[in-house]
Amino acid sequence: MKAIANHYINGSFVESHGREVMDIIKPTNGQVIAHVTLADEEDTRRAIAAAKTAFASFGRSTREERAKILRRLHEAASAHLDDLTSAMVEEYGGVVQFAGLIVQSGINAFQAAEQALDELPLTRSWGKTTVTLEPVGVAGLITAWNANALFICLKLASAVAAGCTVVIKPSELSSLQTRVLVEALHEADLPKGLLNVVTGLGNVVGAELVRNPDVAKISFTGSVAVGETIMRDGAKTMKRVTLELGGKSPTIMLDDAVIDKEIPSALILAFMNSGQACAAGTRLLVPNSRLDAVRRAIVNAMPAFPVGDPADPKTAIGPMVSQKQYEQVQSYIRKGIQEGAEVLVGGEGRPKGFDAGYFVKPTVFVNVRNDMAIAQEEIFGPVLCVIAYDSEEEAIRIANDSKYGLHAAVLGTDLERARRVASQIRAGRVVINNMTDDPQAPWGGFKYSGVGREYGRYGIDAFLEPKAILE
Ligand code: NAD
């Protein structure tokens, strides 16, 4: 049985002051696979103090020094791609193909930040005025469990590019993955105190980061409820905040879409990361006139999304991360049935042959109205709602009729038309005809999906303060 009983503070692994021990449970079988000793407020304050001391020098580092550190971080993380992926598969139950992509995007974030930093004008001057972009200070980085390595790397890369030192509070459900990552990053031989990692509970370690006056900025990925708490509690110390929150992303299938080609794309958008993805396209908007063909295409495409052991490369959908998440998905499937939506595939309970672990049936509802709870609330599991529309205007109205605005997709043959529709969707990112990524393009949400942006220069900007010197 693995045991983790220390935290990464000031360049070393040090014994936890906190004494509470938590079990780490494997989602495929519900068995305890490790024990982790959780940090307390004192561990967190020690990490903040180390970051504060390190900021005195790192905050004055040059662009070149930061670029060198980003390169070393990239090398160190790259050397552990396979270990990181295996840890994500074991602890989180992420399917191996997707987990590999997530870890790779995290690793790429260091390179992308180096490129963005190279192109970012850190000083501008005119007349007798000089404006510089200064690092905001010590940053608290708080992550969710569904792509822990990606969030840590992405936030760390932007913070380092800006000249900030950091205290990371990973999700406590990601303790094993975090340990593999931190051991890898330790090899980058960073200035002491630049990177500190304390694993503990949100209302203990997270809350200390949010209230501590020596932390200038919180960059958070997680739920709306915790995002609200951070904004409210952070106000007392005037925290700068970046909040990456939930989503209920629409996929608009236009009436010129080739259904048999686009339905598999729509299902990939819905079921990515086993549906535990903030950007998952969980509302599929289809023309009423093509509903029957869509239903047939979904049923035909489902065998390409098998549930199974996440370590098997053929598996498309793994278990939910925890019992709590399993129950949340079940309760929404029940709610959808009570609300009068029709189950086209899937339904309540475990898939056949899965008696243990947190496996759910990938479920597609049809005859869904956009005002139903299953269409408005984030389920965070492989549950897709198919909603019919009669006109392009109605599709756009339904897509925007959501408290969220993180991500969206438009599927269709006429690209000009798809672009026109994309331009009218209130979301931080819209992809056309496929799930795709660009590490220099901003990531973040309108409305309840969050505040601020990550990735590329937008991500670095979030850790900078403009300062003017006038003669
Ligand atoms: P969560 O909000 O429960 O937890 C996120 C993190 O916040 C964890 O590390 C947790 O320990 C910490 N936390 C909890 N209470 C806290 C407090 N009072 N103060 C400070 N920190 C606290 O979310 P989760 O269940 O881990 O993740 C799922 C959510 O994350 C979903 O809503 C999902 O949409 C969202 N998410 C968003 C993005 C994005 O990029 N927008 C990406 C992934 C996940």
XYZ file of C-alpha atoms and ligand atoms in Angstrom:
515
model
C 0.000 0.000 0.000
C 1.397 3.375 -1.014
C 1.573 6.138 1.586
C 2.258 9.823 1.070
C 3.002 11.743 4.239
C 4.846 14.837 3.094
C 4.466 18.015 1.096
C 6.746 19.899 -1.281
C 7.870 23.100 0.403
C 10.876 25.275 -0.395
C 12.433 22.741 -2.768
C 12.148 19.656 -0.514
C 9.662 16.994 0.495
C 8.912 17.766 4.155
C 6.876 15.893 6.758
C 3.240 16.913 7.027
C 2.236 19.004 10.038
C -1.363 18.006 9.345
C -2.206 14.581 10.752
C -5.485 13.636 9.078
C -5.120 10.619 6.792
C -7.329 10.037 3.751
C -7.800 6.845 1.719
C -7.223 6.950 -2.023
C -9.749 4.682 -3.729
C -9.359 3.072 -7.120
C -12.469 3.893 -9.180
C -12.465 0.632 -11.157
C -13.025 -1.536 -8.062
C -13.615 0.722 -5.052
C -10.514 -0.647 -3.267
C -8.189 1.485 -1.141
C -4.856 1.800 -2.965
C -3.030 4.429 -0.905
C -3.110 6.632 2.172
C -2.342 10.315 2.041
C -1.636 12.550 5.025
C -3.468 15.801 4.442
C -1.889 19.209 4.935
C -3.326 21.647 7.467
C -3.280 25.442 7.744
C 0.233 25.394 9.235
C 1.657 23.443 6.245
C -0.079 25.935 3.977
C 1.351 28.948 5.818
C 4.858 27.423 5.600
C 4.439 26.972 1.845
C 3.177 30.552 1.453
C 6.147 31.870 3.463
C 8.580 29.966 1.195
C 6.861 31.339 -1.906
C 6.938 34.857 -0.462
C 10.684 34.682 0.216
C 11.337 33.274 -3.259
C 9.228 36.006 -4.873
C 11.646 38.666 -3.620
C 14.190 37.453 -6.192
C 12.136 35.500 -8.760
C 9.715 38.430 -9.073
C 12.634 40.423 -10.516
C 13.805 37.689 -12.923
C 14.298 38.477 -16.593
C 12.304 37.108 -19.488
C 15.299 34.926 -20.433
C 15.612 33.440 -16.939
C 11.918 32.545 -16.900
C 12.166 31.052 -20.404
C 15.041 28.841 -19.240
C 13.024 27.614 -16.265
C 10.037 26.857 -18.506
C 12.335 24.824 -20.753
C 13.635 22.848 -17.768
C 10.089 22.230 -16.538
C 9.149 21.004 -20.005
C 12.081 18.602 -20.127
C 11.450 17.302 -16.614
C 7.740 16.673 -17.224
C 8.325 15.185 -20.705
C 10.586 12.510 -19.233
C 7.637 11.214 -17.183
C 4.775 11.216 -19.696
C 4.113 7.487 -19.253
C 4.302 7.480 -15.433
C 1.980 10.481 -15.302
C -0.511 8.831 -17.641
C -0.466 5.565 -15.661
C -1.085 7.429 -12.403
C -4.067 9.215 -13.952
C -5.491 5.924 -15.218
C -5.070 4.194 -11.856
C -6.200 6.909 -9.466
C -8.785 8.768 -11.527
C -9.916 6.022 -13.914
C -9.211 8.194 -16.973
C -9.190 6.140 -20.181
C -5.626 5.659 -21.262
C -5.858 7.272 -24.702
C -7.473 10.432 -23.410
C -5.344 10.525 -20.240
C -2.225 10.469 -22.438
C -3.547 13.470 -24.398
C -4.359 15.379 -21.232
C -0.910 14.794 -19.765
C 0.696 15.732 -23.083
C -1.265 19.007 -23.187
C -0.024 19.768 -19.677
C 3.562 19.137 -20.746
C 3.039 21.258 -23.886
C 1.826 24.125 -21.697
C 5.428 24.876 -20.639
C 6.527 25.243 -24.256
C 3.438 27.244 -25.166
C 4.045 29.619 -22.255
C 7.663 30.076 -23.318
C 6.514 30.997 -26.826
C 3.808 33.342 -25.533
C 6.293 35.007 -23.177
C 8.677 35.537 -26.065
C 5.965 37.389 -27.984
C 4.523 39.347 -25.050
C 5.576 43.013 -24.831
C 6.484 43.332 -21.128
C 7.491 46.998 -21.499
C 5.955 49.811 -23.537
C 6.974 53.431 -23.466
C 5.943 56.698 -25.026
C 7.058 60.243 -24.263
C 8.212 60.205 -20.657
C 5.990 57.278 -19.677
C 7.138 53.680 -19.307
C 4.650 50.882 -18.620
C 5.905 47.502 -17.421
C 3.942 44.329 -16.750
C 4.924 43.166 -13.262
C 4.224 39.772 -11.645
C 1.286 40.040 -9.292
C 3.016 38.189 -6.407
C 2.561 34.810 -4.741
C -0.142 32.823 -6.545
C -2.342 30.076 -5.066
C -3.251 27.495 -7.714
C -6.223 25.276 -6.852
C -7.165 22.398 -9.155
C -9.999 19.945 -9.841
C -9.550 16.158 -10.133
C -10.592 15.548 -13.732
C -7.361 16.676 -15.447
C -5.099 17.402 -12.495
C -1.726 17.226 -14.308
C -2.961 19.526 -17.070
C -4.290 22.134 -14.641
C -1.134 22.116 -12.522
C 1.188 22.436 -15.534
C -0.956 25.064 -17.245
C -1.292 27.311 -14.204
C 2.340 26.822 -13.172
C 3.589 27.621 -16.700
C 1.638 30.892 -16.876
C 2.653 31.914 -13.349
C 6.357 31.219 -13.992
C 6.231 33.094 -17.315
C 4.816 36.084 -15.433
C 7.462 35.872 -12.657
C 5.171 34.627 -9.877
C 6.014 32.016 -7.266
C 3.293 29.510 -6.422
C 1.603 27.364 -3.814
C -0.387 24.594 -5.473
C -3.347 22.934 -3.805
C -4.224 19.985 -6.018
C -7.474 18.138 -5.651
C -7.124 15.746 -2.721
C -8.565 13.066 -5.047
C -5.440 13.447 -7.212
C -2.762 12.882 -4.562
C -0.946 10.032 -6.342
C -0.874 11.814 -9.704
C 0.328 14.983 -8.048
C 3.140 13.114 -6.326
C 4.392 11.655 -9.634
C 4.230 15.104 -11.228
C 5.951 16.931 -8.381
C 8.770 14.368 -8.259
C 9.205 14.972 -12.005
C 9.170 18.768 -11.667
C 11.651 18.555 -8.771
C 14.184 17.374 -11.371
C 13.911 20.776 -13.081
C 16.130 22.154 -10.303
C 13.987 25.216 -9.688
C 14.935 28.133 -7.444
C 13.916 27.127 -3.904
C 10.428 28.249 -2.960
C 9.285 28.951 -6.531
C 7.119 25.810 -6.515
C 5.350 24.580 -3.372
C 2.674 21.889 -3.308
C 0.414 21.135 -0.346
C -2.211 18.447 -0.711
C -5.162 18.858 1.615
C -8.848 19.612 1.832
C -10.396 22.588 0.092
C -11.934 24.056 3.232
C -8.558 23.779 5.039
C -5.659 24.366 2.611
C -7.717 26.088 -0.101
C -9.412 28.368 2.418
C -6.045 29.367 3.953
C -4.713 30.300 0.510
C -7.818 32.363 -0.163
C -7.692 34.274 3.134
C -3.902 34.672 3.533
C -2.818 38.269 2.850
C 0.552 37.094 1.459
C -1.205 35.419 -1.474
C -1.973 37.974 -4.183
C -3.786 35.815 -6.694
C -5.899 32.662 -6.833
C -6.179 30.686 -10.053
C -8.904 28.100 -9.531
C -10.410 25.274 -11.572
C -13.481 23.652 -10.088
C -17.155 24.052 -9.351
C -19.303 27.182 -9.427
C -20.140 26.779 -5.730
C -16.486 26.866 -4.647
C -15.726 29.589 -7.210
C -18.356 31.792 -5.542
C -16.792 31.142 -2.109
C -13.344 32.060 -3.417
C -14.596 35.308 -4.966
C -16.442 36.271 -1.788
C -13.759 35.269 0.748
C -10.915 36.514 -1.450
C -12.453 39.996 -1.543
C -11.326 40.591 2.060
C -7.684 40.582 0.932
C -8.486 41.991 -2.549
C -7.378 38.788 -4.282
C -7.052 38.778 -8.030
C -8.963 35.711 -9.204
C -9.127 33.509 -12.261
C -12.018 31.065 -12.037
C -12.403 28.174 -14.486
C -15.799 26.724 -13.613
C -18.463 24.497 -15.077
C -20.209 24.171 -18.408
C -23.264 22.793 -20.198
C -21.852 23.129 -23.656
C -24.055 23.073 -26.756
C -23.172 21.255 -29.968
C -25.248 22.703 -32.811
C -25.700 20.322 -35.693
C -26.781 22.397 -38.707
C -29.218 20.974 -41.249
C -26.502 20.554 -43.885
C -24.405 18.290 -41.606
C -23.627 14.783 -42.862
C -25.305 12.945 -40.008
C -23.400 9.655 -40.095
C -20.116 11.574 -40.049
C -21.039 14.218 -37.476
C -22.852 12.082 -34.891
C -19.599 10.278 -33.911
C -17.971 13.742 -33.519
C -20.874 14.894 -31.356
C -20.564 11.773 -29.185
C -16.816 12.294 -28.786
C -17.555 15.858 -27.611
C -20.164 14.555 -25.146
C -18.254 11.568 -23.763
C -14.677 12.878 -23.667
C -12.908 12.119 -20.408
C -15.846 9.771 -19.634
C -18.106 12.837 -19.622
C -16.184 14.300 -16.676
C -15.060 17.310 -18.692
C -15.989 20.942 -18.169
C -16.072 21.422 -21.949
C -18.131 18.300 -22.720
C -20.772 18.962 -25.382
C -23.662 17.655 -23.311
C -26.502 19.377 -25.212
C -26.812 18.253 -28.835
C -29.078 20.581 -30.817
C -30.428 18.964 -34.000
C -32.932 20.058 -36.654
C -36.410 18.654 -35.964
C -36.624 17.553 -39.583
C -33.637 15.213 -39.132
C -34.448 13.811 -35.706
C -35.223 10.272 -36.853
C -31.943 9.988 -38.760
C -30.080 11.393 -35.741
C -31.657 8.797 -33.430
C -30.629 5.973 -35.767
C -27.097 7.356 -36.156
C -26.640 7.613 -32.374
C -27.749 4.019 -31.801
C -25.438 2.856 -34.619
C -22.459 4.843 -33.283
C -22.689 3.740 -29.629
C -20.705 0.468 -30.050
C -17.685 2.699 -30.763
C -17.937 3.993 -27.159
C -17.400 0.896 -25.025
C -17.295 1.114 -21.239
C -14.431 -0.780 -19.666
C -11.079 -0.964 -17.956
C -9.522 2.480 -18.466
C -6.087 0.875 -18.956
C -7.374 -0.913 -22.089
C -6.685 1.283 -25.151
C -9.998 0.141 -26.706
C -12.042 1.575 -23.827
C -13.786 4.895 -24.513
C -15.585 5.384 -21.203
C -14.086 4.547 -17.820
C -15.573 4.697 -14.326
C -16.640 7.886 -12.564
C -13.996 9.198 -10.177
C -15.847 8.413 -6.925
C -18.983 6.986 -5.362
C -20.272 10.557 -4.987
C -19.838 11.227 -8.700
C -21.445 7.858 -9.552
C -24.480 8.783 -7.448
C -24.680 12.257 -8.972
C -24.836 10.772 -12.474
C -27.477 8.212 -11.402
C -29.611 10.898 -9.785
C -29.601 12.986 -12.978
C -30.529 9.978 -15.124
C -33.478 9.395 -12.751
C -34.390 13.062 -12.880
C -34.350 13.071 -16.694
C -36.776 10.131 -16.751
C -39.035 11.866 -14.190
C -38.945 15.062 -16.253
C -40.324 13.129 -19.244
C -37.228 12.821 -21.425
C -36.877 9.553 -23.354
C -33.870 7.278 -22.776
C -32.567 6.390 -26.249
C -29.522 4.477 -24.966
C -28.206 3.702 -21.467
C -30.247 4.470 -18.372
C -29.925 3.935 -14.636
C -27.557 1.474 -12.950
C -24.244 -0.125 -13.837
C -23.526 -1.503 -17.302
C -23.860 -5.289 -17.655
C -20.857 -7.149 -16.275
C -19.680 -4.319 -13.991
C -20.607 -5.148 -10.422
C -17.844 -3.205 -8.718
C -16.389 0.255 -9.249
C -18.075 3.455 -10.302
C -19.068 2.535 -13.865
C -22.219 4.103 -15.324
C -24.075 3.503 -18.584
C -23.360 6.157 -21.204
C -26.811 7.622 -21.642
C -28.462 9.602 -24.410
C -31.779 11.329 -23.765
C -34.022 12.472 -26.611
C -37.189 14.584 -26.417
C -35.375 16.900 -24.052
C -36.593 20.465 -23.476
C -33.911 23.009 -22.721
C -35.644 24.043 -19.491
C -35.297 20.544 -17.975
C -32.754 20.149 -15.164
C -30.787 17.617 -17.250
C -30.319 20.321 -19.925
C -29.527 23.180 -17.547
C -27.375 21.616 -14.815
C -23.872 20.203 -15.123
C -24.043 16.402 -14.658
C -20.310 15.705 -15.149
C -20.767 12.216 -16.527
C -21.496 10.565 -19.911
C -25.051 11.842 -20.274
C -26.099 13.581 -23.488
C -29.331 15.547 -24.042
C -30.651 15.755 -27.611
C -32.787 18.858 -28.134
C -34.658 19.538 -31.389
C -34.918 22.975 -33.036
C -36.823 24.368 -36.025
C -34.631 27.212 -37.289
C -31.042 28.443 -37.072
C -32.214 31.370 -34.893
C -33.912 28.976 -32.511
C -30.758 26.822 -32.311
C -28.681 29.869 -31.353
C -31.274 30.969 -28.803
C -31.330 27.505 -27.164
C -27.516 27.304 -27.200
C -27.318 30.635 -25.356
C -30.182 29.835 -22.966
C -27.845 28.553 -20.247
C -26.209 30.031 -17.193
C -22.930 28.663 -18.568
C -20.801 29.788 -21.518
C -17.541 27.840 -21.549
C -17.382 25.921 -24.800
C -19.525 25.126 -27.847
C -19.335 23.322 -31.183
C -20.939 23.873 -34.561
C -21.177 20.977 -37.024
C -22.091 21.586 -40.663
C -20.905 21.517 -44.255
C -21.150 25.202 -45.221
C -18.196 26.722 -43.347
C -19.317 30.332 -43.801
C -22.629 29.494 -42.223
C -20.979 27.548 -39.388
C -18.753 30.582 -38.673
C -21.777 32.894 -38.678
C -23.512 30.668 -36.120
C -20.303 30.363 -34.039
C -19.997 34.150 -33.869
C -23.405 34.382 -32.161
C -22.730 31.891 -29.381
C -21.946 33.350 -25.960
C -19.054 31.062 -24.982
C -15.330 31.462 -24.389
C -14.482 28.958 -27.132
C -16.377 27.589 -30.108
C -14.978 24.769 -32.249
C -16.185 24.114 -35.767
C -16.619 20.528 -36.981
C -14.306 18.811 -34.482
C -12.899 18.955 -30.990
C -9.642 20.781 -31.427
C -7.220 22.805 -29.346
C -4.738 25.653 -29.695
C -2.515 26.318 -26.673
C -2.237 29.997 -27.635
C -6.024 30.517 -27.816
C -7.749 31.687 -24.620
C -9.642 29.200 -22.463
C -12.328 30.313 -20.047
C -15.958 31.117 -19.711
C -18.698 33.676 -20.105
C -21.332 33.936 -17.371
C -21.176 31.248 -14.624
C -18.401 29.393 -16.461
C -15.909 31.677 -14.833
C -13.827 34.812 -14.663
C -10.669 35.407 -16.678
C -8.792 33.270 -19.163
C -5.957 30.739 -19.283
C -3.608 29.560 -22.090
C -1.023 31.496 -24.061
C -0.592 35.224 -23.470
C -4.099 35.459 -21.983
C -3.010 33.036 -19.266
C 0.180 34.982 -18.536
C -1.731 38.307 -18.466
C -3.788 36.900 -15.602
C -0.653 36.874 -13.390
C 0.535 40.390 -14.330
C -0.117 43.932 -13.069
C 0.584 46.907 -15.335
C 2.771 49.546 -13.689
C 3.538 52.991 -15.114
C 6.593 55.133 -14.332
C 6.227 58.756 -15.388
C 9.027 61.317 -15.445
P -14.636 21.471 -6.540
O -15.032 22.900 -6.697
O -15.368 20.635 -5.583
O -13.091 21.383 -6.110
C -12.083 22.030 -6.854
C -10.910 22.336 -5.940
O -11.318 23.320 -4.982
C -10.418 21.132 -5.141
O -9.012 21.170 -5.073
C -11.048 21.373 -3.783
O -10.346 20.759 -2.719
C -10.961 22.896 -3.684
N -11.873 23.518 -2.715
C -13.023 23.014 -2.187
N -13.545 23.887 -1.291
C -12.714 24.962 -1.255
C -12.729 26.196 -0.538
N -13.691 26.496 0.330
N -11.738 27.085 -0.764
C -10.752 26.815 -1.658
N -10.674 25.655 -2.359
C -11.650 24.747 -2.166
O -14.665 20.860 -8.006
P -14.309 19.376 -8.455
O -15.440 18.499 -8.047
O -12.931 19.035 -8.008
O -14.264 19.528 -10.041
C -15.400 19.487 -10.845
C -15.794 20.873 -11.294
O -14.691 21.525 -11.929
C -16.882 20.848 -12.331
O -17.860 21.812 -12.028
C -16.158 21.215 -13.615
O -16.948 21.794 -14.597
C -15.110 22.138 -13.133
N -14.007 22.210 -14.104
C -13.813 23.352 -14.838
C -12.801 23.417 -15.804
C -12.559 24.648 -16.639
O -11.497 24.743 -17.254
N -13.478 25.578 -16.715
C -11.994 22.310 -15.994
C -12.225 21.169 -15.238
C -13.219 21.125 -14.281
